[in-house]
CSV table of C-alpha atoms and ligand atoms in Angstrom, one decimal:
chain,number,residue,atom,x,y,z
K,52,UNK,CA,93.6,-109.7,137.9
K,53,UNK,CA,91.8,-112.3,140.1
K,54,UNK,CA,89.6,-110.9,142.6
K,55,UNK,CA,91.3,-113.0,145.4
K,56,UNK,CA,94.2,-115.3,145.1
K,57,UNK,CA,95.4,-118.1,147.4
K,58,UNK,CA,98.4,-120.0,146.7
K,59,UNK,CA,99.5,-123.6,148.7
K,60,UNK,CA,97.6,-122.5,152.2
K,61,UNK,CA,98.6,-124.3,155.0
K,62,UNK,CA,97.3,-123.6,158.3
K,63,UNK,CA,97.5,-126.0,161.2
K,64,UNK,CA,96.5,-125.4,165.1
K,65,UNK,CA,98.9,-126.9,167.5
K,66,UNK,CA,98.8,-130.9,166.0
K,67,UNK,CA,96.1,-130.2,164.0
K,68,UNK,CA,96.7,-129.4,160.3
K,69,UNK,CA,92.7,-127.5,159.4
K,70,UNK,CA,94.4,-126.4,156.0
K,71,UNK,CA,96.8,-128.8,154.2
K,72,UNK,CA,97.3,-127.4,151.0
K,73,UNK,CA,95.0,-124.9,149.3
K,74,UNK,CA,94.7,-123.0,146.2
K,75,UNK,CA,92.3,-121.0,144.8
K,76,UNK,CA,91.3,-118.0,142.2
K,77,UNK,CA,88.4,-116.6,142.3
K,78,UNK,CA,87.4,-113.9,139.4
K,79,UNK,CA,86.0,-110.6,140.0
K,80,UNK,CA,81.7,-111.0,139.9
K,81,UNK,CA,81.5,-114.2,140.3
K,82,UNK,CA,79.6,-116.5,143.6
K,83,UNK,CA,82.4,-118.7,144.1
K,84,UNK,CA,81.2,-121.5,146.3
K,85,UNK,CA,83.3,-123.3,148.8
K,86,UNK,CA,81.5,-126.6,149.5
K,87,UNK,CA,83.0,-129.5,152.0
K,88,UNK,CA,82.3,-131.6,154.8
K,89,UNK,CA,82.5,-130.4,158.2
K,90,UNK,CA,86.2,-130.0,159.2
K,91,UNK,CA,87.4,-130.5,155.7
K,92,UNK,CA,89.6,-126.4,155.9
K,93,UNK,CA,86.7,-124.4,154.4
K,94,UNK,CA,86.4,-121.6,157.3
K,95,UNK,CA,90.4,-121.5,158.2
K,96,UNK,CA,90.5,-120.8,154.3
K,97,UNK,CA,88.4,-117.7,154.3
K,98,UNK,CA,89.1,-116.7,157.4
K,99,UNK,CA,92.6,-116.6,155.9
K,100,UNK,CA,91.3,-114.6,153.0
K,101,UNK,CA,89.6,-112.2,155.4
K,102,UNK,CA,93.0,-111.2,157.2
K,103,UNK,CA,91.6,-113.4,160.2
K,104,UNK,CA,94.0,-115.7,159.9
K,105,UNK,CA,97.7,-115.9,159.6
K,106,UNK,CA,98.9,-118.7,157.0
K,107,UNK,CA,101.6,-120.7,158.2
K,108,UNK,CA,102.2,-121.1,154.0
K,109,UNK,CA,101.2,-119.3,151.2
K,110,UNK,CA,100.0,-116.6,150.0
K,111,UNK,CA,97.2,-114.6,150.1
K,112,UNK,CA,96.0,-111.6,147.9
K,113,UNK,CA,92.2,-109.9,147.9
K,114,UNK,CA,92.3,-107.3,144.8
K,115,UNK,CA,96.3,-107.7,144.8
K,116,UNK,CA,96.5,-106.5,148.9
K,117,UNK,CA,97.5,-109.2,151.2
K,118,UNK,CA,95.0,-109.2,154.1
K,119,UNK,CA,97.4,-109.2,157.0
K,120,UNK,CA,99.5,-106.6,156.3
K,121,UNK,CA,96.9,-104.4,154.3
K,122,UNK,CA,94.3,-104.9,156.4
K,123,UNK,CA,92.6,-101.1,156.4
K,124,UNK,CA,92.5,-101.4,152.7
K,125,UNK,CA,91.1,-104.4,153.2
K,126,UNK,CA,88.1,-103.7,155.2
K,127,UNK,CA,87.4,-101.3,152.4
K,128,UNK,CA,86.5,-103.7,149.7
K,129,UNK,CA,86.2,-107.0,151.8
K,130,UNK,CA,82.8,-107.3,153.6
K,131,UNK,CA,82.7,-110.8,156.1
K,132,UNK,CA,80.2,-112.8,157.4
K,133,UNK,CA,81.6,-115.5,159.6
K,134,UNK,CA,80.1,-118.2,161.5
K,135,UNK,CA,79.6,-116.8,165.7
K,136,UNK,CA,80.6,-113.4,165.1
K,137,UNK,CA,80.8,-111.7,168.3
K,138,UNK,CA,78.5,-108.4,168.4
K,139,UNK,CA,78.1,-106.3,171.8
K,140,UNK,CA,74.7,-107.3,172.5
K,141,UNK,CA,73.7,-104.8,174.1
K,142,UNK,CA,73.8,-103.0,171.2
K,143,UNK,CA,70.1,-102.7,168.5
K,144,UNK,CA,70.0,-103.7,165.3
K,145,UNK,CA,70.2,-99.6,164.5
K,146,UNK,CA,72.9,-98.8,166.7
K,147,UNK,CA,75.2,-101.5,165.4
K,148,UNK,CA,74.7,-100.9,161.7
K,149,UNK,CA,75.3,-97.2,162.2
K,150,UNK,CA,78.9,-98.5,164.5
K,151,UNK,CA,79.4,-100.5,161.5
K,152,UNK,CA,78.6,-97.9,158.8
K,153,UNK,CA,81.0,-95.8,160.8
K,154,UNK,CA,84.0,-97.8,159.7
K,155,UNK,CA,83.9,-97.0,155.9
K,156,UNK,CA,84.0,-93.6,153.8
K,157,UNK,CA,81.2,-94.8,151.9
K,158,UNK,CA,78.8,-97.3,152.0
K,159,UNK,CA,74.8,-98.6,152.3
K,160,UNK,CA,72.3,-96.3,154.2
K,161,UNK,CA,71.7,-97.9,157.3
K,162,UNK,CA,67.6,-97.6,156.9
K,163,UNK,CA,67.6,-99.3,154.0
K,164,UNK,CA,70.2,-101.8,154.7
K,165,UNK,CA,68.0,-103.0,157.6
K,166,UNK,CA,64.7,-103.3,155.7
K,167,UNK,CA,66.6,-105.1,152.9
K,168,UNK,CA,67.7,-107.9,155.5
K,169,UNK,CA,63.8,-107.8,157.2
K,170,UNK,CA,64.9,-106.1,160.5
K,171,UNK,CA,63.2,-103.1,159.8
K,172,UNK,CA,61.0,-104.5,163.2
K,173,UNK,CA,63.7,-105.3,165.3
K,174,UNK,CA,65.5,-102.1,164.7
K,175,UNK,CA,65.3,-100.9,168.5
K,176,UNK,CA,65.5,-104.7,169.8
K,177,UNK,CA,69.2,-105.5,170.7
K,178,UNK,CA,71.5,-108.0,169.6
K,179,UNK,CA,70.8,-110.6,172.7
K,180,UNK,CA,67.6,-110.4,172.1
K,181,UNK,CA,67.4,-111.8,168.9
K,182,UNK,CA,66.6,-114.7,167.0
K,183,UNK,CA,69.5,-116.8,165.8
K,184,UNK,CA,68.0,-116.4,162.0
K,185,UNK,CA,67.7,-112.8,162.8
K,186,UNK,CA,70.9,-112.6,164.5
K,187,UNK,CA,72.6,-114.2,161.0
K,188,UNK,CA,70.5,-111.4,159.1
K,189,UNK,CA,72.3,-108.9,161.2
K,190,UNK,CA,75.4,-110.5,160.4
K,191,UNK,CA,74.8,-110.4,157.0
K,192,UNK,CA,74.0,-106.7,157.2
K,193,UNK,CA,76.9,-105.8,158.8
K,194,UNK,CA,79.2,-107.3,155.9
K,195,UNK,CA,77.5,-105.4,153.6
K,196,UNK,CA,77.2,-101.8,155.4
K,197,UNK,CA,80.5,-100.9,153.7
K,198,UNK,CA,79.5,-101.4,150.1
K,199,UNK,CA,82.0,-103.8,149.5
K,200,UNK,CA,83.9,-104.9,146.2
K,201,UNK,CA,83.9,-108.6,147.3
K,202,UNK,CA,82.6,-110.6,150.2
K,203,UNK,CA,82.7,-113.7,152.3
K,204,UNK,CA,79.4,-115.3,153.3
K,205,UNK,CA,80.3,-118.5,155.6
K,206,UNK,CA,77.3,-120.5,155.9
K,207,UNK,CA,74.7,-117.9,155.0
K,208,UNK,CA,71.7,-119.4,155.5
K,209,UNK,CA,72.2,-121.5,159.0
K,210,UNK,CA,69.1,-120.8,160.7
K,211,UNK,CA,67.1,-119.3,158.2
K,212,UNK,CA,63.4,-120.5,157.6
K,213,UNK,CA,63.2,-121.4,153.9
K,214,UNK,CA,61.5,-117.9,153.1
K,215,UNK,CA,64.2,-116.3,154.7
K,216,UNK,CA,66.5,-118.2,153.0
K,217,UNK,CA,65.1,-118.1,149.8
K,218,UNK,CA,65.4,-113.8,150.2
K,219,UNK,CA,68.8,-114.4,151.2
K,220,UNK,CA,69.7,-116.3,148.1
K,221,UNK,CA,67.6,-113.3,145.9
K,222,UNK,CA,70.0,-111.0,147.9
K,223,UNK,CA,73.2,-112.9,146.6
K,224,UNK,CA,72.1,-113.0,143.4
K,225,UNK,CA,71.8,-109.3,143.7
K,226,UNK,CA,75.1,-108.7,144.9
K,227,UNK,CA,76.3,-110.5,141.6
K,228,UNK,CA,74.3,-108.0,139.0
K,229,UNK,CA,76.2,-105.5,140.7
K,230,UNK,CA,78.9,-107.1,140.0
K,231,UNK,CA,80.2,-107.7,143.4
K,232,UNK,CA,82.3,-110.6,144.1
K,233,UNK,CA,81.0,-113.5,145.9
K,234,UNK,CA,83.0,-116.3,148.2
K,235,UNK,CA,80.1,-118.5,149.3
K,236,UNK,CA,81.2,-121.2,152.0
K,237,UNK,CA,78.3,-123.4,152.5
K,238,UNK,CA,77.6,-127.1,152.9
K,239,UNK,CA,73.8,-126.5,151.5
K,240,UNK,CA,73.7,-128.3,148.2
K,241,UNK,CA,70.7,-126.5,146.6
K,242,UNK,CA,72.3,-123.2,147.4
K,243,UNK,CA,75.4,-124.0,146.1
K,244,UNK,CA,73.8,-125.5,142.9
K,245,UNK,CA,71.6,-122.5,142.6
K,246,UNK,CA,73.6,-119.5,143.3
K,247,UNK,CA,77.4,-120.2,142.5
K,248,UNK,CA,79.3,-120.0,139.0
K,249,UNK,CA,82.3,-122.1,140.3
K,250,UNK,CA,82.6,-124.3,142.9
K,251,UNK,CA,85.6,-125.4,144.8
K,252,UNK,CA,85.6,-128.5,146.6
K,253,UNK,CA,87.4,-128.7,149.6
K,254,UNK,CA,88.4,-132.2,151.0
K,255,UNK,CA,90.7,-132.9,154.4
K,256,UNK,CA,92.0,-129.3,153.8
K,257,UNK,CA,93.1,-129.7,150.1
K,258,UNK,CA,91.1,-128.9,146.5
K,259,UNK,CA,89.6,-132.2,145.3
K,260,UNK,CA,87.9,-130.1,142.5
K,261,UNK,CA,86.9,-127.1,140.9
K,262,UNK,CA,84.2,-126.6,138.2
K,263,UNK,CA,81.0,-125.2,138.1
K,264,UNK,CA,78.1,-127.1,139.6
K,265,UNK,CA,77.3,-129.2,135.9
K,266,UNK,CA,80.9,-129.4,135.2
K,267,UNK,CA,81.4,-131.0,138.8
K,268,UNK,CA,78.2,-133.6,138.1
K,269,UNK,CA,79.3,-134.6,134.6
K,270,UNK,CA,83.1,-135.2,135.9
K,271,UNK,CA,81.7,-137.5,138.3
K,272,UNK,CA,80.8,-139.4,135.4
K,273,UNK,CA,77.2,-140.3,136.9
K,274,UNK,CA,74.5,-141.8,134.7
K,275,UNK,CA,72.2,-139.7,133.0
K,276,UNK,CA,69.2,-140.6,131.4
K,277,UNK,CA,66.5,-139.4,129.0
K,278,UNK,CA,62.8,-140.8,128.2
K,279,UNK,CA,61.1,-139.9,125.5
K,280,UNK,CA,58.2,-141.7,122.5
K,281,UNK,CA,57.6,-141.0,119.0
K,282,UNK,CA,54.8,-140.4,117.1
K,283,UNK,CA,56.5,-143.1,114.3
K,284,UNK,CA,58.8,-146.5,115.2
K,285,UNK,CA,62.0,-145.2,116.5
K,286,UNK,CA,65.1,-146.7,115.2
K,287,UNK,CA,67.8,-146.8,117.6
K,288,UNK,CA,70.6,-146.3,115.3
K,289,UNK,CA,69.9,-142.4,115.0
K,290,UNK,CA,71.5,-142.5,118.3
K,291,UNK,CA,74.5,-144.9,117.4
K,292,UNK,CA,77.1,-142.8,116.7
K,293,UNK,CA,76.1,-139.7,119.8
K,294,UNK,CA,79.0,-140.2,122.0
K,295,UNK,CA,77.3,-139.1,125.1
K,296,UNK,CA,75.1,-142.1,124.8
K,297,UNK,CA,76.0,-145.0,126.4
K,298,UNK,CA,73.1,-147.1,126.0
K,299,UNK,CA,69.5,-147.1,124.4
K,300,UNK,CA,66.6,-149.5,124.7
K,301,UNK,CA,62.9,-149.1,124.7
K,302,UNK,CA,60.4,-150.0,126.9
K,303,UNK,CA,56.8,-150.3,125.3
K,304,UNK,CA,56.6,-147.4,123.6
K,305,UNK,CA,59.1,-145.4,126.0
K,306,UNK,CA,63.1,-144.9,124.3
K,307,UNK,CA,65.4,-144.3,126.9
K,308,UNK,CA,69.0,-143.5,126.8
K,309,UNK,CA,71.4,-143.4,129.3
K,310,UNK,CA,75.1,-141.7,129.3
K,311,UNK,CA,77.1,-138.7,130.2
K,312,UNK,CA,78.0,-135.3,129.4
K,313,UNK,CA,75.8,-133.3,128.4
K,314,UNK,CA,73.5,-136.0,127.2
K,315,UNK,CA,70.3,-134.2,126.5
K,316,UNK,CA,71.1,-131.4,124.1
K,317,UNK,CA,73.1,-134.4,122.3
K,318,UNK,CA,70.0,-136.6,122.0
K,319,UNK,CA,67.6,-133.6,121.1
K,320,UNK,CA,70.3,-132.6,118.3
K,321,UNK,CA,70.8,-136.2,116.9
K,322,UNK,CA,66.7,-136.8,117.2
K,323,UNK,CA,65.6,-132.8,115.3
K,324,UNK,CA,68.4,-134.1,112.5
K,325,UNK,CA,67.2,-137.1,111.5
K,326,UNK,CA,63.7,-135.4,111.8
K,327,UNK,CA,62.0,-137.6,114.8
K,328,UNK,CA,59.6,-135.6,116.5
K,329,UNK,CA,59.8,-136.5,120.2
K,330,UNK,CA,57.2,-136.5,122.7
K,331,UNK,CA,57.0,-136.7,126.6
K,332,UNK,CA,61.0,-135.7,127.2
K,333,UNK,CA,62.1,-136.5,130.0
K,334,UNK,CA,65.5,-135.7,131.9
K,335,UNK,CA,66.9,-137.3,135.2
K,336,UNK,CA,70.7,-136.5,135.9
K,337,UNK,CA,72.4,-136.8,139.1
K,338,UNK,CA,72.6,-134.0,141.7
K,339,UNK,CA,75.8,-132.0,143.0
K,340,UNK,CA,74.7,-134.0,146.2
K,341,UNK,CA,75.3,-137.0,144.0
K,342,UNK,CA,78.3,-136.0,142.7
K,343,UNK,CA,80.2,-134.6,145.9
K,344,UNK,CA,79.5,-138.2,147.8
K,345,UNK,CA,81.1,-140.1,144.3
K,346,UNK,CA,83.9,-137.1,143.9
K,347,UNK,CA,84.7,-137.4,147.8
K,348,UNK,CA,83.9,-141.0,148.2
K,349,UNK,CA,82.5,-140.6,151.7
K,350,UNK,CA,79.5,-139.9,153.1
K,351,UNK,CA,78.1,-136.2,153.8
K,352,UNK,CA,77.3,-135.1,157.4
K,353,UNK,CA,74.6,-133.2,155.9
K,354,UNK,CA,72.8,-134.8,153.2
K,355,UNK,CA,69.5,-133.4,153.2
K,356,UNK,CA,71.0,-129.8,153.1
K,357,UNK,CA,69.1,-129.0,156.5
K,358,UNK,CA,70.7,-126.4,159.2
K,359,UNK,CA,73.0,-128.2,161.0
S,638,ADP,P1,85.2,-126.4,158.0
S,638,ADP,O1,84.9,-124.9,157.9
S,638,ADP,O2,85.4,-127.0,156.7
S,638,ADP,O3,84.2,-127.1,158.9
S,638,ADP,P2,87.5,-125.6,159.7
S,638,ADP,O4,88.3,-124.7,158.8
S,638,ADP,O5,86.5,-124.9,160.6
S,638,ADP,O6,86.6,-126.6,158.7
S,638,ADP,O7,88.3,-126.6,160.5
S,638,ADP,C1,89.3,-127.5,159.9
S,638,ADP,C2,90.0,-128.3,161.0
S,638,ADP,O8,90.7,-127.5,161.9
S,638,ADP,C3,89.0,-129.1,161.9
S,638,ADP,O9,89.6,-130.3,162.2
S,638,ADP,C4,88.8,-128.2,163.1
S,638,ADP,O10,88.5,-129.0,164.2
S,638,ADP,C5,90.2,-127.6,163.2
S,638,ADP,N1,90.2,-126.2,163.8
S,638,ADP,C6,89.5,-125.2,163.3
S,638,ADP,N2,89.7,-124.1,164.1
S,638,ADP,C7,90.5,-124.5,165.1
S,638,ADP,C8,91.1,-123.8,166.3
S,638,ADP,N3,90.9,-122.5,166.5
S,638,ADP,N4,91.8,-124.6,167.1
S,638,ADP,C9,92.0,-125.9,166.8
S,638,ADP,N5,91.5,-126.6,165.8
S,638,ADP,C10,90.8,-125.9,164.9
């Protein structure tokens, strides 16, 4: 069984259709990343997922329960971290953890939740009195209190520093060796090509793609290149018949080959069995950045990956 299930979404606010037509499975222990422009459906989809939303089509199922009519189930294996959650900020750090530890039979020690997130200093300081990367710490804290069996992280590391965010990524991966499931909306391109397995992409509120983050880069059928010399004259025809190459050509005493797939094991293979000895390799290939403006055709809000 698939962790979570959603079958032809559709979710529209008054003229406004934020969800056109969306599927998705995502299987139990993996970071599924949901990667889009801003607009493009991604938070009405997971807020769907997390029973926040009701689908005006479709189905929805988290570990076979659908989240609106199960929800108390729900909140038992579902942890969430949205974008602007609303806390009572009068609350501390310690008094909402504990609230929110409240709400589940069992779960993470509060103590040691907070000094995994790096609040362990703010535990008496109240919500409103916060940072916003501490406040998204919080947040992230709070969708983990219950132990969950899967979880939904939308847009994770807004307003981190990169140290924070780089702990926060450790943190996910950490969540996978347990084998918890991830759902990972984010528009970050380094996080998504670091962290996630798969990797839908979500375009004017329908699936354009899913793959993992090489699979998406090779199907956008971007040139790849690899640079290498040889000890010995190199003759281009040990390369003829690779079908990932394209093209090959030397410059000086550089051989460079260009084409698709993946291009570098195929060279490396072709070169160790007709016994050249290559030096200096080299490897360029496009980015997911790359790929997600040439899959999507239009340009990215958020190219260099910065907070918005
Ligand atoms: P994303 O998370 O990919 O940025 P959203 O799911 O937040 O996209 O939004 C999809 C579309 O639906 C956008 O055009 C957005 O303006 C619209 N939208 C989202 N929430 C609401 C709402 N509560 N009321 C009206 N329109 C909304």
């Amino acid at each position: 069984m698939d962790a979570i299930e959603v079958r032809g979404l559709h979710k529209r606010y008054g003229d406004t259709v934020a969800v056109e037509d969306v599927s998705l499975s995502v299987e139990a222990g993996e970071i599924y990343g949901v990667l889009g422009r801003n607009g493009a459906g991604k938070s009405t989809t997971v807020e769907a997922v997390a029973g926040l939303q009701r689908p005006d089509r479709g189905e929805v199922r988290v570990f076979g329960l659908d989240p609106r009519r199960d929800r108390n189930r729900l909140r038992q294996v579902l942890g969430v971290q949205l974008q602007d959650a609303a806390l009572h900020a009068a609350l501390t750090v310690r008094e909402l953890v504990r609230l929110y530890r409240s709400f589940y039979r069992d779960g993470a020690d509060p103590e040691e939740l907070i000094e995994h997130v790096g609040l362990t200093g703010q535990r008496r300081t109240r919500f409103e009195h916060l940072s916003g990367g501490q406040q998204q710490r919080l947040n992230i804290a709070l969708a983990l209190v219950g132990d969950p069996r899967a979880v939904v992280l939308d847009e994770l590391t807004t307003g981190l520093d990169p140290e924070a965010r780089r702990h926060m990524w450790a943190t996910v991966e950490g969540l996978r060796d347990r084998g918890v499931t991830v759902v990972l909306v984010s528009h970050h391109m380094e996080e998504v090509e670091r962290l996630c397995d798969r990797v839908a992409l979500i375009e004017r509120g329908r699936v354009a793609a899913v793959d993992t983050p090489e699979g998406l880069v090779a199907r956008a059928g971007l040139e790849q290149v690899v640079r290498f010399r040889t000890a010995a004259p190199f003759d281009p025809a040990v390369l003829d018949r690779v079908e990932e190459v394209r093209s090959v050509r030397t410059v000086g005493d550089q051989v460079v080959a260009t084409g698709s797939g993946n291009l570098l094991h195929a060279v490396s293979t072709a070169l160790v069995k007709a016994d050249v000895v290559a030096l200096d390799t080299r490897f360029e290939r496009a980015t997911l950045e790359d790929a997600f403006l040439s899959l999507t055709g239009s340009p990215f809000d958020d190219a260099s990956g910065s907070e918005r």
